[in-house]
Coordinates of C-alpha atoms and ligand atoms in Angstrom, one line a residue:
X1 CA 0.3 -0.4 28.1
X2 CA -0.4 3.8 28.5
X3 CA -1.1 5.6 25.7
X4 CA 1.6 6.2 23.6
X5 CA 3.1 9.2 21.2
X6 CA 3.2 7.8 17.7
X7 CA 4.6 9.7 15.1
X8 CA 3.8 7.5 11.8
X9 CA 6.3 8.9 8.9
X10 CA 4.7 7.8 5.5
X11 CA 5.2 9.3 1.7
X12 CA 1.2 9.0 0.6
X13 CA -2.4 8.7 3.2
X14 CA -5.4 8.3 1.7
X15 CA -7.8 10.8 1.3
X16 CA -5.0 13.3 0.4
X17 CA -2.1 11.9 -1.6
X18 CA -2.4 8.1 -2.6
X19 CA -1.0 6.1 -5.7
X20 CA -1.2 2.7 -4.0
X21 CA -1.7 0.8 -0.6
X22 CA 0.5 2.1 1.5
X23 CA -1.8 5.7 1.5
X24 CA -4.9 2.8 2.6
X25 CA -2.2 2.1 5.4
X26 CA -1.0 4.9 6.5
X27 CA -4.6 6.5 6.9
X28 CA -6.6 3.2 8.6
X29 CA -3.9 2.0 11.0
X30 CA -3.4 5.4 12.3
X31 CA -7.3 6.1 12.4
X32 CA -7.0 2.6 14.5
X33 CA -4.3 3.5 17.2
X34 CA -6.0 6.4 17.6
X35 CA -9.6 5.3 18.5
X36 CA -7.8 2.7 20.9
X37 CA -6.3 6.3 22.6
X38 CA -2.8 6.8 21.4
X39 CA -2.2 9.9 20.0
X40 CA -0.6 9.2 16.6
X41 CA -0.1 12.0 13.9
X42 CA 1.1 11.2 10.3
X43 CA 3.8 12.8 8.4
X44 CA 3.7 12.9 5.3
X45 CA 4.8 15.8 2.6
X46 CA 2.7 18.6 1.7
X47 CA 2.5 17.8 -2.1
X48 CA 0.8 20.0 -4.4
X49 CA -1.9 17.7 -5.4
X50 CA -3.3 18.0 -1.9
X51 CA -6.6 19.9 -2.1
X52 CA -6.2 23.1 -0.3
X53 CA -2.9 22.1 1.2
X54 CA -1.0 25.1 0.7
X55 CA -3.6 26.9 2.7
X56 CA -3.4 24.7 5.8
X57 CA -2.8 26.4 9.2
X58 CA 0.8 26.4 9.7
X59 CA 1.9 25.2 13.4
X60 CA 6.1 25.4 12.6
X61 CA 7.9 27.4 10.2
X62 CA 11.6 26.7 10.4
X63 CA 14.7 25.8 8.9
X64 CA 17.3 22.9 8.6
X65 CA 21.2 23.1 8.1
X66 CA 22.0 21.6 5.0
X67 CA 26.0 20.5 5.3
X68 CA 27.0 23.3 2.6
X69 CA 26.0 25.9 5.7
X70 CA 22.9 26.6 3.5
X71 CA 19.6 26.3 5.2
X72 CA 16.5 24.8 3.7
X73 CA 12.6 26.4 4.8
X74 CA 10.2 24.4 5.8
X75 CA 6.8 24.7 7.1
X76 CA 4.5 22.7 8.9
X77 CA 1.0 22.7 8.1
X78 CA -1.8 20.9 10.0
X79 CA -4.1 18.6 8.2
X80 CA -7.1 16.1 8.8
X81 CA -8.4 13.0 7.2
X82 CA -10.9 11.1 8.4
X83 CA -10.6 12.2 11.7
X84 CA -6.5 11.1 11.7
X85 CA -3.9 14.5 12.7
X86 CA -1.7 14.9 9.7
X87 CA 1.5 17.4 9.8
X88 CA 2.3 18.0 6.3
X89 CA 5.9 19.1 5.3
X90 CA 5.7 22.1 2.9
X91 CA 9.1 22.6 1.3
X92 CA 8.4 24.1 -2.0
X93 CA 11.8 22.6 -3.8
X94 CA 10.7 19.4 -3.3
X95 CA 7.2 18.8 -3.3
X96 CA 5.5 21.8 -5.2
X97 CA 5.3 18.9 -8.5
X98 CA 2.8 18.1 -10.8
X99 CA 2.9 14.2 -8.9
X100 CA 4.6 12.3 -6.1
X101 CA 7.2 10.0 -7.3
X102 CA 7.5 10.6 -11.4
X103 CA 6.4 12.2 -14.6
X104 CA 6.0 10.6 -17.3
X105 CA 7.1 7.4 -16.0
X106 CA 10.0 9.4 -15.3
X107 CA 11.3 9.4 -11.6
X108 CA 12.2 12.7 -10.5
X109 CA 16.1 13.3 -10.6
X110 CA 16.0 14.0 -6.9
X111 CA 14.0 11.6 -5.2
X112 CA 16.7 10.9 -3.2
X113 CA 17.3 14.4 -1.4
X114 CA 13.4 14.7 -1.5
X115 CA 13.1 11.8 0.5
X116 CA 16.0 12.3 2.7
X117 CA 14.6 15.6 3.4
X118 CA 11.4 14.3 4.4
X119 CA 13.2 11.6 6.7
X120 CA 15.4 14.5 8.3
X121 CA 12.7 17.0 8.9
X122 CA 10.0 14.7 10.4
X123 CA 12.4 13.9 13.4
X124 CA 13.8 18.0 13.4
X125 CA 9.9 18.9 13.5
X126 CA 8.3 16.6 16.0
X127 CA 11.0 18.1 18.4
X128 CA 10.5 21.9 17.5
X129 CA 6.7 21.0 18.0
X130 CA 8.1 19.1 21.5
X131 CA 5.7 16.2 20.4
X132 CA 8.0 13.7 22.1
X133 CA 7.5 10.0 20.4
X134 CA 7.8 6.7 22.1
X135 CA 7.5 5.4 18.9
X136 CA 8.7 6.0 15.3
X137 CA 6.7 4.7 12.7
X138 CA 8.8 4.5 9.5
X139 CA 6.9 2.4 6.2
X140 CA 9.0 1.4 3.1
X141 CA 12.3 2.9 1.5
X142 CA 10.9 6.5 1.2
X143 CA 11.6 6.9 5.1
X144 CA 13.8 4.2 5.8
X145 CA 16.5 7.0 6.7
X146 CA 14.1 7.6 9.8
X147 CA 15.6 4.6 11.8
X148 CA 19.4 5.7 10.9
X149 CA 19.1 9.1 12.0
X150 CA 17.6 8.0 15.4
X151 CA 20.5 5.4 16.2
X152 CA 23.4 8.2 14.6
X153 CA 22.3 11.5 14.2
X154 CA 20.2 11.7 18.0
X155 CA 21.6 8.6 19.5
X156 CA 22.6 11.2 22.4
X157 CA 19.8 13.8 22.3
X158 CA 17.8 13.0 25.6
X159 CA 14.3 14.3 23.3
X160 CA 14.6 10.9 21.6
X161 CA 16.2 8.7 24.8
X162 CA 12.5 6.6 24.9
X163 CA 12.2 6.6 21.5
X164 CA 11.8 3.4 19.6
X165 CA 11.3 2.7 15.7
X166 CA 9.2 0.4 13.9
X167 CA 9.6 -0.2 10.0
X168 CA 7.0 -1.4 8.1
X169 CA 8.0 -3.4 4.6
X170 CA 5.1 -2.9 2.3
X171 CA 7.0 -3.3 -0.6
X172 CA 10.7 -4.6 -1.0
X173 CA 11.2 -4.6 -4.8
X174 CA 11.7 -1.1 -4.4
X175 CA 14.7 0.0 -2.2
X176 CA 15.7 3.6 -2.7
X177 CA 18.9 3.5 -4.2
X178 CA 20.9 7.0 -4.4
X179 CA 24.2 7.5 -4.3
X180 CA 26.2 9.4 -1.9
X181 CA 26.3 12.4 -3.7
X182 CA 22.7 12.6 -3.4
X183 CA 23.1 12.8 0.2
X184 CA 24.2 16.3 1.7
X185 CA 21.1 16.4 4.2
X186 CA 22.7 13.5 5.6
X187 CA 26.3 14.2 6.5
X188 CA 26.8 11.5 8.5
X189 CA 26.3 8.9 5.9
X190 CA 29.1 10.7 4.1
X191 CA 31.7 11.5 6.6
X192 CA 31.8 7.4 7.2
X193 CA 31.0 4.5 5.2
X194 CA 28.4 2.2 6.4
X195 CA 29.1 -0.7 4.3
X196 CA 25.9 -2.8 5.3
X197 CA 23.5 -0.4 3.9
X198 CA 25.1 -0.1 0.6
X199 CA 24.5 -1.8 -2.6
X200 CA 28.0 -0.2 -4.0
X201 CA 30.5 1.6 -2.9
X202 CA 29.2 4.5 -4.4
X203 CA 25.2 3.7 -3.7
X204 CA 23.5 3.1 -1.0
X205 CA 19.9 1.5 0.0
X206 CA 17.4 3.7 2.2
X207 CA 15.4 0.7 2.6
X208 CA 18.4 -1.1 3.9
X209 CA 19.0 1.4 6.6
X210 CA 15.7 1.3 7.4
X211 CA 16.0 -2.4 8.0
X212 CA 19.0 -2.5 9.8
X213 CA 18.2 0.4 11.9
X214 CA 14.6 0.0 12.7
X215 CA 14.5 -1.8 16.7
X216 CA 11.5 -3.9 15.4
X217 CA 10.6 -4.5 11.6
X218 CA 7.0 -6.0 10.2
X219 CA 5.8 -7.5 6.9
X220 CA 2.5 -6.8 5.9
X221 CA 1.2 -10.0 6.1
X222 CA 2.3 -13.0 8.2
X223 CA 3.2 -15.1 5.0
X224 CA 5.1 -11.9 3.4
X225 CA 7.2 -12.1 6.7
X226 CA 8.0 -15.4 5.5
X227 CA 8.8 -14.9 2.3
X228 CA 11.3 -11.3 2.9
X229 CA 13.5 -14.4 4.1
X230 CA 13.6 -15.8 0.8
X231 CA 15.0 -15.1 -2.8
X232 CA 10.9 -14.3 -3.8
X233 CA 10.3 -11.6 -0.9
X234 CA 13.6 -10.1 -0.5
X235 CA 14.6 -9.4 -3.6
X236 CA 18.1 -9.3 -3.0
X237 CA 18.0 -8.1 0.8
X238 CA 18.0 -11.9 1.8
X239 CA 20.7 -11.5 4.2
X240 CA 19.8 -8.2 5.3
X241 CA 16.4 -9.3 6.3
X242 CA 18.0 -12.8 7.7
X243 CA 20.4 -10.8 10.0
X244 CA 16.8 -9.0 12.0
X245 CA 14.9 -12.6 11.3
X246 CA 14.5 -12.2 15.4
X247 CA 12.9 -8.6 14.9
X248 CA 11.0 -9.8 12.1
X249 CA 7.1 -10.3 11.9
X250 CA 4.3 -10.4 9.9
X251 CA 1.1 -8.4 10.7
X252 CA -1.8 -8.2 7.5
X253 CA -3.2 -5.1 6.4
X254 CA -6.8 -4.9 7.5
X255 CA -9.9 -3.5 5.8
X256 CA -11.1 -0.3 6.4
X257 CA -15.0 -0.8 6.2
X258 CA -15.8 3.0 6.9
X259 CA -14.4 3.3 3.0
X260 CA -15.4 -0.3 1.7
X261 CA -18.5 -1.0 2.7
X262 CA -21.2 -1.8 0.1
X263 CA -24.7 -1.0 2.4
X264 CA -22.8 2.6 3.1
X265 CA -20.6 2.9 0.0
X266 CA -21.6 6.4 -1.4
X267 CA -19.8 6.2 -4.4
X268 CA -21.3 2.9 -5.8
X269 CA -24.8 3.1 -7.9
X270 CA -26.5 1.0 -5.5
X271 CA -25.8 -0.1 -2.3
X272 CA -26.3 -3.8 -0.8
X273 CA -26.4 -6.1 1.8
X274 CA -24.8 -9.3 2.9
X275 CA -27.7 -11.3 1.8
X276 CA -28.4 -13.1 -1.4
X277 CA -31.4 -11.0 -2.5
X278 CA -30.0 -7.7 -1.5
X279 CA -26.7 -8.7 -3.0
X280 CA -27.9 -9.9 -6.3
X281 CA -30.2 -7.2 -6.9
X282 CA -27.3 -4.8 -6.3
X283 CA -24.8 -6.2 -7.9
X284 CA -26.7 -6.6 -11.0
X285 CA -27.9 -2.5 -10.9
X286 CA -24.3 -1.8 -9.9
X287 CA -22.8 -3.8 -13.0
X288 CA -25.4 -2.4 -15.5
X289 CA -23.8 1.2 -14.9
X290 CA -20.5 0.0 -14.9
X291 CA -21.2 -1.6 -18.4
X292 CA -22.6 1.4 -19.5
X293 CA -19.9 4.0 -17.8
X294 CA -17.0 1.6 -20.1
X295 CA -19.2 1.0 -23.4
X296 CA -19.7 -2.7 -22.5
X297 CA -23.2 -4.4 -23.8
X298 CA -25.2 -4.4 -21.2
X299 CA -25.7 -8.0 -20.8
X300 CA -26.1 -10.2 -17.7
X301 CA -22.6 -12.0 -17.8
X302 CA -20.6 -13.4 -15.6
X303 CA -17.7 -9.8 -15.1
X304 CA -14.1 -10.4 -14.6
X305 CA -12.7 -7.1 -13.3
X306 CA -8.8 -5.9 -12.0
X307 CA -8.0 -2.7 -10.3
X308 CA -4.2 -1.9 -10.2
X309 CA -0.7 -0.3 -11.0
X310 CA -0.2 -1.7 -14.3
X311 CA 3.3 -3.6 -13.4
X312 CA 4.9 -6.9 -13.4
X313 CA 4.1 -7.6 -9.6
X314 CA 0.4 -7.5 -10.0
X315 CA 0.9 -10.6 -12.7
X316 CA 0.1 -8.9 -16.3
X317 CA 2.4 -10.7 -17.4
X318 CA 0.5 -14.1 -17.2
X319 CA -2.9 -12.4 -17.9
X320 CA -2.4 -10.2 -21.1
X321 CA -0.9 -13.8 -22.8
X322 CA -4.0 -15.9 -21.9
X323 CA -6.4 -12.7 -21.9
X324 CA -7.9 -13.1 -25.8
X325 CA -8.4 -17.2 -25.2
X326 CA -10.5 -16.4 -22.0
X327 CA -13.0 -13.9 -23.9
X328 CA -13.5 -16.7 -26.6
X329 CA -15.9 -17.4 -23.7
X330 CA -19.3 -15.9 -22.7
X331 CA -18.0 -13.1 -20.4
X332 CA -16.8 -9.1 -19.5
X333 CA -13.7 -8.4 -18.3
X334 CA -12.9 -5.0 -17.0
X335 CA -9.4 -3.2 -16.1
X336 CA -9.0 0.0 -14.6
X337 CA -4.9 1.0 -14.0
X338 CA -2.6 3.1 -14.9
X339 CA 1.4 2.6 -15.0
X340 CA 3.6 1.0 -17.4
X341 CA 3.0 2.0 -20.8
X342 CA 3.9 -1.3 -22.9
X343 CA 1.1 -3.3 -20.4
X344 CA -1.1 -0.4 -21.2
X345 CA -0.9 -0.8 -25.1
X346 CA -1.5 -4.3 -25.0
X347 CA -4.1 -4.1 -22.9
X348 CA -5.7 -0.8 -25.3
X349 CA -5.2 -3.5 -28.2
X350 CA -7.2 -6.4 -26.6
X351 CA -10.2 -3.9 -25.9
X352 CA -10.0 -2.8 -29.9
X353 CA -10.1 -6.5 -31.0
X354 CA -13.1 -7.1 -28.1
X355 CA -14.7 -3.7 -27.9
X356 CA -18.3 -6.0 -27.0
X357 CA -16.1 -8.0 -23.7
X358 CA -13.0 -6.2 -22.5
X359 CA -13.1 -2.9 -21.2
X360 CA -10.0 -1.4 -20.2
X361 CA -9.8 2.2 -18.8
X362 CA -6.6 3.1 -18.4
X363 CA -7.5 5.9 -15.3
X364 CA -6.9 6.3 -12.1
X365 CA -10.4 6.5 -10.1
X366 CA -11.5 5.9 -7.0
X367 CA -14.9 5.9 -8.6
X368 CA -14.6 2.9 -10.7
X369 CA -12.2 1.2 -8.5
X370 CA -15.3 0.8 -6.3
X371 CA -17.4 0.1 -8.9
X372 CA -15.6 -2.8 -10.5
X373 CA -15.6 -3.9 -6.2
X374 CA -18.9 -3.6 -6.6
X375 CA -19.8 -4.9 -10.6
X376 CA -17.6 -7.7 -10.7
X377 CA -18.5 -11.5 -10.2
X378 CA -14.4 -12.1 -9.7
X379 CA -11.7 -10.0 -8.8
X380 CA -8.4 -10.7 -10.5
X381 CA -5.1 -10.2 -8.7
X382 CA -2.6 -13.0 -9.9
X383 CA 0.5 -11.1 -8.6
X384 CA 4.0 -12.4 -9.3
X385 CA 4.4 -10.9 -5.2
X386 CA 2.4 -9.2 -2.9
X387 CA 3.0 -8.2 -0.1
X388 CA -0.6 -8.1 1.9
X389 CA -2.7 -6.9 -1.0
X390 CA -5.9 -5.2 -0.3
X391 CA -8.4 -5.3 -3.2
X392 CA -8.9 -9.2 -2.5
X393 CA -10.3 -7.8 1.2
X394 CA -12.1 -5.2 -0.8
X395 CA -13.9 -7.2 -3.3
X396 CA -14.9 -10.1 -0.6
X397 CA -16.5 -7.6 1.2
X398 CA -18.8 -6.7 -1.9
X399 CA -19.2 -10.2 -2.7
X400 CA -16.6 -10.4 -5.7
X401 CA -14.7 -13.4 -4.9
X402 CA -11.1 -13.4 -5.3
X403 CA -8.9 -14.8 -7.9
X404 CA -5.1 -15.2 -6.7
X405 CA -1.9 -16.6 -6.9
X406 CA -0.7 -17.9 -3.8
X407 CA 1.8 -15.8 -2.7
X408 CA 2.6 -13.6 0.5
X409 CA -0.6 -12.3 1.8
X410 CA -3.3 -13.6 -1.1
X411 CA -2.5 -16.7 0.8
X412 CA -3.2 -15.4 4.2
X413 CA -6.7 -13.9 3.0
X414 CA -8.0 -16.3 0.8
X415 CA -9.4 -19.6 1.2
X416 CA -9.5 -22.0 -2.4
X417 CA -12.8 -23.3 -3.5
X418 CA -11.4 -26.5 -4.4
X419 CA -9.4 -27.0 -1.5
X420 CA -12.2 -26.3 0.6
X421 CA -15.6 -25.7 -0.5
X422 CA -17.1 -25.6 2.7
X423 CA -15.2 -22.5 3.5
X424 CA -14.1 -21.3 0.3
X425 CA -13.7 -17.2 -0.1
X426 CA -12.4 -17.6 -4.1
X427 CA -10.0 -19.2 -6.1
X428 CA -6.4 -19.7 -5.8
X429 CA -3.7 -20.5 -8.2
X430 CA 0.0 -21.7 -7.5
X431 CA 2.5 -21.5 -10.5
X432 CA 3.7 -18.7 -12.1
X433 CA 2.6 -18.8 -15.5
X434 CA 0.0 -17.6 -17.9
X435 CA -1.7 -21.2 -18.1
X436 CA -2.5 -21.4 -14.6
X437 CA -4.3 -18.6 -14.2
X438 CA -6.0 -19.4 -17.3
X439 CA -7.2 -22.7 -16.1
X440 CA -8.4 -21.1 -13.0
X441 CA -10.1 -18.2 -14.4
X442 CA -11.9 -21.3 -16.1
X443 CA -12.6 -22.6 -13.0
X444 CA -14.2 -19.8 -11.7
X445 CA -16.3 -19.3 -14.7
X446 CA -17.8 -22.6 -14.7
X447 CA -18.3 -22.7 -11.1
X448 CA -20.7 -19.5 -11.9
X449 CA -22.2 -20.9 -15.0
X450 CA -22.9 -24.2 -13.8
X451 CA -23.9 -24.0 -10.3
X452 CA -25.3 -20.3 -9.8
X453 CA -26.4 -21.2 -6.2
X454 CA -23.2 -22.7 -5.1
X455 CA -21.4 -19.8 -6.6
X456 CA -23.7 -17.8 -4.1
X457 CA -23.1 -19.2 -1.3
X458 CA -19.2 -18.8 -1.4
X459 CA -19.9 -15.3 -1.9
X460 CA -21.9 -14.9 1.2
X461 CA -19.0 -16.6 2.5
X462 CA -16.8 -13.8 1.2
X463 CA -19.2 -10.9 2.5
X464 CA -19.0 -12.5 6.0
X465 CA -15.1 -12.4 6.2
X466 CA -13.4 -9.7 8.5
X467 CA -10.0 -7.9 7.9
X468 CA -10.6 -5.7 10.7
X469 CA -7.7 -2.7 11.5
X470 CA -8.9 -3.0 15.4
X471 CA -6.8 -6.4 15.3
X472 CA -4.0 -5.3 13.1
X473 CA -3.7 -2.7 15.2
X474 CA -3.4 -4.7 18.5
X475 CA -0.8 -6.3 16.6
X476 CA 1.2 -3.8 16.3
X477 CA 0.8 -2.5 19.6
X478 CA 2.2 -6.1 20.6
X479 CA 5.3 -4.8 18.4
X480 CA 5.5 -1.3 19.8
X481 CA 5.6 -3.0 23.0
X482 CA 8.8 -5.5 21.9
X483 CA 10.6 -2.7 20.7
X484 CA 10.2 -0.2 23.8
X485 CA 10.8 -3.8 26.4
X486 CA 13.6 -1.7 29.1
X487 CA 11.9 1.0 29.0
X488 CA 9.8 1.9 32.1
X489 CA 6.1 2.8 31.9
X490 CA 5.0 6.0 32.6
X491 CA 8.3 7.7 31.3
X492 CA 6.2 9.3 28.4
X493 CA 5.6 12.7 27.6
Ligands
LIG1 N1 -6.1 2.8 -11.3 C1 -6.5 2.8 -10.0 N2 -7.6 3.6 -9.7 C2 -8.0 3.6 -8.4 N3 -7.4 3.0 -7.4 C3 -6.4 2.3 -7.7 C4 -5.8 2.1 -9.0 N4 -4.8 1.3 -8.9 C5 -4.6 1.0 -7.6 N5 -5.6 1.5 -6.9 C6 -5.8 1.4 -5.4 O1 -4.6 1.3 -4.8 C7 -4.6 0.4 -3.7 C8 -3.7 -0.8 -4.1 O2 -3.4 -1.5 -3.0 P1 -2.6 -2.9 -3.0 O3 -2.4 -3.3 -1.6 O4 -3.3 -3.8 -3.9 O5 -1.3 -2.6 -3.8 P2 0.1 -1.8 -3.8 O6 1.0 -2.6 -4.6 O7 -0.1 -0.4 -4.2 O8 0.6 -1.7 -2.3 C9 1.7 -2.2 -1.5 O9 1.4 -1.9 -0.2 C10 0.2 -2.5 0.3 C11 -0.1 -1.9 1.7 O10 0.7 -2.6 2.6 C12 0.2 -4.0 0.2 O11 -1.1 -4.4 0.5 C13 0.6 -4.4 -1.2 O12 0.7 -5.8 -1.3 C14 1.9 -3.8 -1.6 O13 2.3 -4.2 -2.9 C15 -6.0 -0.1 -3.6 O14 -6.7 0.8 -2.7 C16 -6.6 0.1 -5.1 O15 -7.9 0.3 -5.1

């Protein structure tokens, strides 16, 4: 295939706005496509909790026709991270905020013109700046407008006649719902009704458009793919996700290992190798600091640690019941998240009751999100969903073996110690429920308590496991290519 034109439309990219994994996303796959010689640049709003962002070299300043004949100002301004292009969108009325997405828990009352906006202006401003895509890159319900405004609004403009879109479903719990009054940006959605993208008649879905517009759609992990086709993963878009089963695939996240990478990690307190000694002497200096950085006794236990949005998906609902039986045994547990603020209180009470074994800090830190990577004897993600998940790839690759349920891509990643030691990367639980994932927290414990050399040798198993982007990315190359079959080669810009 030639080198395509990728323009990857995202609402978050690590290393300048993230609050979960689709900024991991959005910066590694792009950083992948480009080292195999596409040139790919992100999109993403210029938010005001971008370091120096408002100072950016601006390569557009322009203007968009909102249907009230008023126009909206917009700038363009050129960004960098790790080596990936950025074009950030700075449109003061919508992004100039204290966060992304909410305050105080609170979403803001526009999300859905902010999001529309940033849909509408990344196709207006990749054709002022005459970068001409052959491929679309649209990820979750913040642009799922992307792929409806290609097959309406420039289904005749010969600028977009080679382009194809791609959706990627990172998350569908969340769907964008706004109703049509929200919607002026748009005119065509409200000059017509499009009945298969609404939830009522007066609301409609963005990530439903994006679905049903998109020429090829992905999952994030092959199993997830599965499951979007089921009541689990589709969470209510069964039948819209049915209706593109045959544009439907599954492709998992990878690991970026330029950012996780314990011999190179600069944030942890020591760094280590994939070999017992190296490991155990740095896991043990690395979990003395984080004992000491969260006021735990600074004891050699066996650590328990969670990094995550504190919500129902990532499973506190069957931890926090089973959470003060499990520190009736000799052990630390340690969780760093932020998010829902009734989790957060019962998780604030638990560390009152056992100041000397749970620590939670209720932050979010890159710092200590790498440090419990690096601390912990077992990660904890028992998710009600997920998606891909990446802090199981994280953790195996600082020898903190996994504890999940097994659902959508925790089942592609990790490999059960009791369903086969030889091969093991962690532990894996299957129902839903708080005494399940007690009983295999249990399991994990003894395994470390009892046979300390066994428990070794399944993390070396971990550390030797590769998530890399390079193959993801080939992947999706694969999909760019199924969604641009007709088109000639050569016919790019
Ligand atoms: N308090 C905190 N402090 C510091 N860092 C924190 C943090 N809370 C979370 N993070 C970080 O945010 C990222 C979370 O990524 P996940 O993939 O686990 O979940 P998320 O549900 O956000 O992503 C969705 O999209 C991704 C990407 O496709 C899917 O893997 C996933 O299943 C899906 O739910 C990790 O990098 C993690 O370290």
């Amino acid at each position: 295939m030639s080198n395509l034109n990728i323009l990857f439309v995202a609402s978050e990219i690590e290393g300048l706005a993230k609050t979960g994994g689709l900024a991991d996303v959005a910066k590694s796959l792009p950083k992948s496509l480009q080292g195999k010689g596409h040139d790919v640049h992100v999109v993403v709003p210029c938010y005001r909790s971008i370091t120096g962002s408002f100072d950016a070299p601006v390569v557009l300043d322009t203007a968009l026709l909102a249907d009230n004949d008023t126009y909206i100002d917009y700038q363009v301004r050129e960004l960098e991270t790790d080596g990936v292009k950025v074009w950030a969108i700075d449109c003061r009325r919508y992004f100039d905020r204290e966060s992304l997405y909410a305050e105080n828990n609170q979403a803001y009352h526009d999300n859905g013109e902010r999001f529309a906006f940033l849909s509408v202006a990344s196709l207006d401003l990749t054709e002022k700046l005459n970068f001409r895509p052959d491929i679309v890159h649209a990820n979750d319900w913040h642009t799922g407008l992307v792929p409806f405004l290609l097959k309406n609004r420039y289904q005749h403009n010969e600028f977009f006649a080679d382009t194809r879109s791609v959706i990627s479903i990172h998350n569908a719990v969340f769907k964008g719902v706004f109703s049509y009054a929200e919607l002026k940006l748009i005119p065509e959605l409200t000059r017509e009704r499009f009945a298969h993208i609404e939830i009522d008649h007066h609301h409609i879905a963005f990530l439903k458009a994006g679905v049903a517009y998109a020429d090829k759609i992905n999952g994030v992990s092959p199993n997830y793919a599965k499951e979007l086709l089921t009541d689990l993963g589709s969470q209510g878009m069964g039948w819209d996700f049915s209706a593109r089963a045959n544009d439907l695939v599954g492709i998992v996240n990878g690991c970026d290992y330029g950012d996780w990478n314990p011999e190179i990690d600069e944030l942890i307190p020591q760094k280590f190798k994939a070999n017992k000694t190296s490991m155990t002497r740095g896991k043990k200096a690395c979990k003395k600091a984080l004992q000491a950085e969260v006021s735990l006794p600074q004891k050699d236990l066996p650590m328990f640690g969670m990094v995550c949005r504190l919500t129902e998906q990532k499973g506190l609902q069957y931890l926090v019941p089973i959470l003060r039986q499990f520190l009736l045994n000799d052990v630390q547990v340690v969780i760093v998240g932020t998010g829902d603020p009734a989790i957060a209180h019962q998780l604030n009470e638990i560390a009152t009751e056992y100041k000397e074994k749970f620590a939670f800090v209720e932050a979010y830190s890159n710092k200590l999100a790498h440090w419990v990577e690096a601390s912990a004897d077992v990660f904890l993600m028992p998710s009600e969903f997920e998606p891909c998940g990446l802090n199981q790839m994280y953790s195996m690759v600082y020898g903190t073996l996994p504890l999940v349920r097994n659902v959508g891509g925790l089942k592609d990643t990790v490999i059960d110690y009791d369903a086969n030691p030889e091969f093991a990367t962690g532990f894996i639980f299957e129902s839903p429920e708080p005494s399940a994932l007690l009983i295999a927290m249990q399991r994990a414990l003894l395994l470390h308590a009892q046979n300390p050399v066994e428990f070794k040798r399944v993390q070396m198993n971990a550390m030797s496991c590769r998530f890399d982007w390079d193959d993801s990315a080939q992947q999706y190359l694969d999909l760019y290519a199924s969604a641009r079959v007709g088109i000639q080669q050569g016919q790019t810009a």
